[in-house]
Amino acid sequence: MAESIYPVPADWADNALVTAAVYDERYRLSLDDPDRFWREEATRLDWIKPFTTVKDTSFNEADFGIQWFADGTLNLAANCLDRHLAERGDTVAILWEPDSPDEASRSITYRELHEQVCRFANLLKAHGVRKGERVTLYLPMVPEAAVAMLACARIGAIHSVVFAGFSPEALAGRIQDCDSRIVVTADEGLRAGKHVPLKANVDAALGLHESGVDTVIVLKRTDADVPMVEGRDIDWTDGVAAQSADCPAEEMNAEDPLFILYTSGSTGKPKGVLHTTGGYAVWAAMTFQYVFDYRPGQIYWCAADVGWVTGHSYVVYAPLMMGATTVMFEGVPTWPDASRFWQIVDKFGVEIFYGAPTALRALMREGDDWVTRTSRKSLRLLGSVGEPINPEAWEWYHRVVGEGRCPIVDTWWQTETGACMMTPLPGAHALKPGSAAMPMFGVKPLLLTPEGEVIEGAGEGCLAIADSWPGQMRTVWGDHERFFQTYFTTFKGLYFTGDGCRRDADGYYWITGRIDDVINVSGHRMGTAEIESALVAHPKVAEAAVVGMPHDVKGQGIYAFVTTNVEVEPNEALRRELVQWVRREIGPIATPDIIQFTPALPKTRSGKIMRRILRKIGENDLANLGDTSTLADPSVVDHLLAERPQPA
Ligand code: 6R9
C-alpha cells in the first residue's frame, strides 16, 4: 500500500508556535545545550525561588540519579490557579459535561476553581493531611476530581488517583502499597446511564485487608443512599462548608513528589510511578502548548479519564497551567448514541480534540452519519494517544471527523514519561497516518537490537531514550531498586520503553507496540502477569497464561490459556465464572475475550512457559510458531491449535 503523506497546511506552516525551522533549531539546542534550552522553557512557570541548577541526571548504575531544577521551589496548584486570577479569573477553567445529555453541564471559572481547591485543601488539612502524605482519590470524571488533585498539590500531599473502573481488590492493593490513610470517593459514578458503586467499593476494599484508612471523604454524585461509617466517613459538601476559602500554597521543592500513579508492567504487581513537581510541570506545560499549538481562549478537550496519566497531564495539569479552558466529560462516546462526542464538540465549540484510537474505531464502526450530522466547524486540531492508531482509523478521523482540514497529532508517551515524547507538531511536520513522527524537544530516541546494538538510519528495533527529560518518573514508590532494574538494565545507560519502533527513511518514528508482556486493551495498559495471578487465585485453576490478541475495536483483546485442577471438569459454566472472577479481581477492563481450557501449557524442559508460542496462537499466526522441538511435550501445541476457540 502506498504511504500517504499530508503536508503541513499553509496557515499552520506560517502561523504555528513551532514551525519547521523553529523545530529544527530548538530541537538541536535542546540536545546540544539542555541547560540553556530548559532555562528558557522553565520561564513558563512561576517559581517561588528560582533554580540555579537545571539538569543533574545519570542513567548509569554507579551514579544513578535524576534531578531537574533541583534547588528551585514552586507550587503547582498556584501555577494552575492563583497566577491566573488577576488576568483570567473569570475565564472558564473547566467545562464539565455529564454522562447524560439531559443533565445540565457545569462551567467553573478560575476564580471559582481556586476557591473550591482552597476549601478542599483546608478540609484535608483539618483531617490531619500533611505535606508528603499520600491521599487516594477514587472518583468519577467530575470537576471535584480535579479539585481534589489540585488541593493535594496545594498542600504538598501526594495524590494517588485510582481509576474508578478498578475493583475493590485492585483499589485495596493500591491503598496499601502507598500507605494511604485517607480516601476520597463519591457515592456512585455514572457511565452510560449505569451506576458504579464507588463508595460500596471503597467499603469493600477497606474490609479486605487490614488498612490504615481512618478518613473517607464522600462526594454526592447521584444522591444514592450509601451507608456512612460514623467517625470515618465525611460528606464532602458538609466538610468544605465549614472551611475557609483561604489556603496558602505550600512552597515545594522542584524534586518534592507530586503524585503516584499505578501502572502495569511486564512482571509483578502494578508499580507506583512517582512524578515530582518542577520537571513534570515544565514538561507537561511545554508539550501542551507546542503539541496543541495552544492559544489563550481556545476550548480544548482531552477525552481521557483522570484515572490515567493522560487525564493527569492533559485534562488537569497542563491545560490549567496554561490558563486554558479544559473540557471534562463524564460519559462514554457511544451513549446515548454514537454522536455524543461530536455533539459535545458543537455544544462547547471545541477547537482541539484529543482522544484514543479505541474510541475512534468504535465510532467508525457505527458509520459516518453519526459524525456528519453534527457541525464540528469549531475543530482545528485533532490528537490521538494511548495506543498505535491504525492508518484506516487515522484516515477516518482525518477525513470524516476533521473534514480534511485538521492536522492530527499522534502522540506517543507513557505513564513513566509524564507527558508527550514523540509526535508530529502541527506547524512543523508533514503527517504520515500511523506514525508518531518526531521526538519532542529534549528527547533522543534510539533503536536497538535485542543484543543492544544501536541501529542507525532506517530500521526497526527496541525503543530506548538516550538521556533524561524533565518529566521523567523519578522512582517506583517504595522500590527504587525496581525502578532501576525495570528501566535501565535492559540497555545499560539508557531508558528502555518496552515498546518496539521503526524509523523510516525520512526519520519518522512508527511505534509498533509493546515488546514485553504488557498488553494494551482499549488504550488501557495491563500486565499479562496481573491477569494470570487473578486467574490462578481462583480455587479451581491450577495454571494460567495470558497473551494479547488482535481486536478490531479494542486494539488488543485478552486471550487466556487455563489449566484447571485435575478433579475439575472445565465447561461453559466455569468459563463464565472465570470471566466474572477476573472482572471482580481487577475490574471490567480486564475481562478476558477468550478463555481456552487446556490440560497443559507448552513448557520447556526446565519448566518455563513458552510464551512466544502462546502469543502466536493468540495472534492466530499459526504458520509462524517457530521451533517447538525444545518443548517438554510438543503435542501440547497440537492440542492447543486443534481446540483454539474463535472469538465471539
Ligand atoms: C500515555 C499512555 C503507554 C503505552 C506505550 C505504548 C502505548 C501510547 C501511543 C502508544 C503507539 C501512540 N502508546 N501512545 N503506542 N502510538 N501514540 O498511554 O500511557 O497508559 O502508560 O501506556 O501505550 O505501548 O508504551 P500508558
mmCIF file of C-alpha atoms and ligand atoms in Angstrom, residues 263-264 308-310 354 357 384-389 410-417 422 434 436 497-499 511-514 518 520 523-525, ligand 1:
data_model
loop_
_atom_site.group_PDB
_atom_site.id
_atom_site.type_symbol
_atom_site.label_atom_id
_atom_site.label_comp_id
_atom_site.label_asym_id
_atom_site.label_seq_id
_atom_site.Cartn_x
_atom_site.Cartn_y
_atom_site.Cartn_z
ATOM 1 C CA THR A 263 0.672 1.313 36.138
ATOM 2 C CA SER A 264 1.146 -2.205 34.849
ATOM 3 C CA TRP A 308 -4.899 7.550 33.698
ATOM 4 C CA VAL A 309 -1.790 9.615 33.118
ATOM 5 C CA THR A 310 -3.314 11.331 30.093
ATOM 6 C CA TYR A 354 -7.593 14.720 21.913
ATOM 7 C CA PRO A 357 -7.884 5.190 18.838
ATOM 8 C CA SER A 384 -4.545 10.632 19.333
ATOM 9 C CA VAL A 385 -2.989 8.866 22.316
ATOM 10 C CA GLY A 386 -2.740 5.592 24.200
ATOM 11 C CA GLU A 387 -2.003 3.015 21.534
ATOM 12 C CA PRO A 388 -0.912 2.767 17.929
ATOM 13 C CA ILE A 389 -3.546 4.209 15.604
ATOM 14 C CA ASP A 410 -0.392 11.144 17.136
ATOM 15 C CA THR A 411 1.338 11.447 20.488
ATOM 16 C CA TRP A 412 3.431 8.593 21.849
ATOM 17 C CA TRP A 413 4.282 8.617 25.530
ATOM 18 C CA GLN A 414 3.869 6.646 28.764
ATOM 19 C CA THR A 415 2.855 6.987 32.397
ATOM 20 C CA GLU A 416 6.582 6.918 33.087
ATOM 21 C CA THR A 417 7.395 9.782 30.734
ATOM 22 C CA MET A 422 7.095 11.804 20.200
ATOM 23 C CA GLY A 434 0.080 5.807 11.932
ATOM 24 C CA ALA A 436 4.222 9.359 15.837
ATOM 25 C CA THR A 497 10.494 1.992 26.977
ATOM 26 C CA GLY A 498 9.193 -1.562 26.478
ATOM 27 C CA ASP A 499 7.982 -0.548 23.005
ATOM 28 C CA ILE A 511 5.631 2.670 17.298
ATOM 29 C CA THR A 512 4.931 -0.998 16.643
ATOM 30 C CA GLY A 513 3.581 -1.854 20.119
ATOM 31 C CA ARG A 514 4.849 -3.436 23.314
ATOM 32 C CA VAL A 518 2.264 -5.715 28.629
ATOM 33 C CA ASN A 520 -2.955 -2.559 25.564
ATOM 34 C CA GLY A 523 -5.861 2.041 25.468
ATOM 35 C CA HIS A 524 -5.731 0.556 28.989
ATOM 36 C CA ARG A 525 -2.380 -0.812 29.833
HETATM 37 C C1 6R9 B 1 0.018 7.945 27.551
HETATM 38 C C2 6R9 B 1 -0.227 6.494 27.766
HETATM 39 C C3 6R9 B 1 1.900 3.578 27.453
HETATM 40 C C4 6R9 B 1 1.975 2.636 26.283
HETATM 41 C C5 6R9 B 1 3.202 2.855 25.449
HETATM 42 C C6 6R9 B 1 2.739 2.362 24.085
HETATM 43 C C7 6R9 B 1 1.288 2.777 24.033
HETATM 44 C C8 6R9 B 1 0.727 5.251 23.930
HETATM 45 C C9 6R9 B 1 0.861 5.626 21.794
HETATM 46 C C10 6R9 B 1 1.192 4.281 22.028
HETATM 47 C C11 6R9 B 1 1.569 3.960 19.776
HETATM 48 C C12 6R9 B 1 0.884 6.109 20.437
HETATM 49 N N1 6R9 B 1 1.088 4.073 23.363
HETATM 50 N N2 6R9 B 1 0.578 6.184 22.994
HETATM 51 N N3 6R9 B 1 1.544 3.455 21.025
HETATM 52 N N4 6R9 B 1 1.246 5.218 19.469
HETATM 53 N N5 6R9 B 1 0.552 7.364 20.097
HETATM 54 O O1 6R9 B 1 -0.948 5.876 27.019
HETATM 55 O O2 6R9 B 1 0.427 5.920 28.844
HETATM 56 O O3 6R9 B 1 -1.084 4.100 29.768
HETATM 57 O O4 6R9 B 1 1.374 4.269 30.378
HETATM 58 O O5 6R9 B 1 0.636 3.491 28.107
HETATM 59 O O6 6R9 B 1 0.868 2.870 25.405
HETATM 60 O O7 6R9 B 1 2.827 0.975 24.017
HETATM 61 O O8 6R9 B 1 4.301 2.147 25.966
HETATM 62 P P1 6R9 B 1 0.309 4.421 29.349
#
